[in-house]
Amino acid sequence: MIEIKNLDKSFGNKAVLKNINILFEDGKTNLIIGQSGSGKTVLMKCIVGLLEPTSGEILYDGVNFINLDKRAKKKLRIKMGMIFQSAALFDSMSVMENVMFPLNMFSNDTFRDKVKRAMFCLDRVNLLNARDKFPGEISGGMQKRVAIARAIALNPKYLFCDEPNSGLDPKTSLVIDKLIHDITVEYNMTTIINTHDMNSVMGIGDNILYIYEGNAEWTGTKDEIIQSENTLLNDFVFASDLFKKIKEYETKKVDY
Ligand SMILES: Nc1ncnc2c1ncn2[C@@H]1O[C@H](COP(=O)(O)OP(=O)(O)O)[C@@H](O)[C@H]1O
Ligand SMILES: [Mg+2]
């Protein structure tokens, strides 16, 4: 569980995040949605400690990350898995070596156990057969799955994904969403996903935070989003005709 309290982030005199309060639950895919430039990445970077908030608290299972000393922060970081916009794999390493990387960096297990763990993670994303390939030799969707395998190698308690579907076709995006959702439930992780993909919202939006110009404008679930009367949210979510129709249908404004 990650709780954000009264979080502000400014760059100079530009306020990017304004008094964010939100609870991200275990075993759920918690989505942060909003237009490009609304503050999703800055929020995620504050949560994982890549940016320092101007004020506020970030509680990891009750512990305020901001107050921790360097050593304690490092210890907590090992429990965080991250998947960023580009898969960010090491091009010169094989698929297997990519997944082994965090294990070699942070695990004291024997080589044999590390290999076993890497194989397990690759099998979990259905990529055992591609273990000797290099990132340049596999598709974008496969690269994302390697990134997921690498992110879960250390058995993280918290998983962060910034636009995991960027650059993927809709069908592959569904596969990635399902995989992230399944492992979240399976390992009871607190998963936070930045997205502006409405398919993801409707597919895996257990909890949704809508950010508008740095404000936490709306929170709810994928079922609640359909019924929401929030104009700013609706302008964003139902910008496409397809989702407008879904909303009309769901709220029984029209008969089909
Ligand atoms: N390091 C920075 N310095 C100054 N402004 C920044 C910095 N990083 C992000 N911003 C600004 O913060 C706002 C939110 O950015 P971002 O979180 O990347 O948006 P999103 O991820 O929702 O597209 C943007 O206006 C962006 O220009
Ligand atoms: Mg972003």
mmCIF file with all atom_site columns, C-alpha atoms and ligand atoms in Angstrom, residues 40-41 85 162-163 194, ligand 2:
data_model
loop_
_atom_site.group_PDB
_atom_site.id
_atom_site.type_symbol
_atom_site.label_atom_id
_atom_site.label_alt_id
_atom_site.label_comp_id
_atom_site.label_asym_id
_atom_site.label_entity_id
_atom_site.label_seq_id
_atom_site.pdbx_PDB_ins_code
_atom_site.Cartn_x
_atom_site.Cartn_y
_atom_site.Cartn_z
_atom_site.occupancy
_atom_site.B_iso_or_equiv
_atom_site.pdbx_formal_charge
_atom_site.auth_seq_id
_atom_site.auth_comp_id
_atom_site.auth_asym_id
_atom_site.auth_atom_id
_atom_site.pdbx_PDB_model_num
ATOM   1 C  CA . LYS A 1 40  ? 1.783 11.745 -14.302 1.00 0.00 ? 40  LYS A CA 1
ATOM   2 C  CA . THR A 1 41  ? 5.489 11.114 -14.807 1.00 0.00 ? 41  THR A CA 1
ATOM   3 C  CA . GLN A 1 85  ? 8.138 4.144  -21.346 1.00 0.00 ? 85  GLN A CA 1
ATOM   4 C  CA . ASP A 1 162 ? 5.113 4.597  -16.908 1.00 0.00 ? 162 ASP A CA 1
ATOM   5 C  CA . GLU A 1 163 ? 3.100 4.279  -20.140 1.00 0.00 ? 163 GLU A CA 1
ATOM   6 C  CA . ASN A 1 194 ? 0.667 5.817  -15.827 1.00 0.00 ? 194 ASN A CA 1
HETATM 7 MG MG . MG  B 2 .   ? 4.657 10.969 -18.854 1.00 0.00 ? 2   MG  B MG 1
#
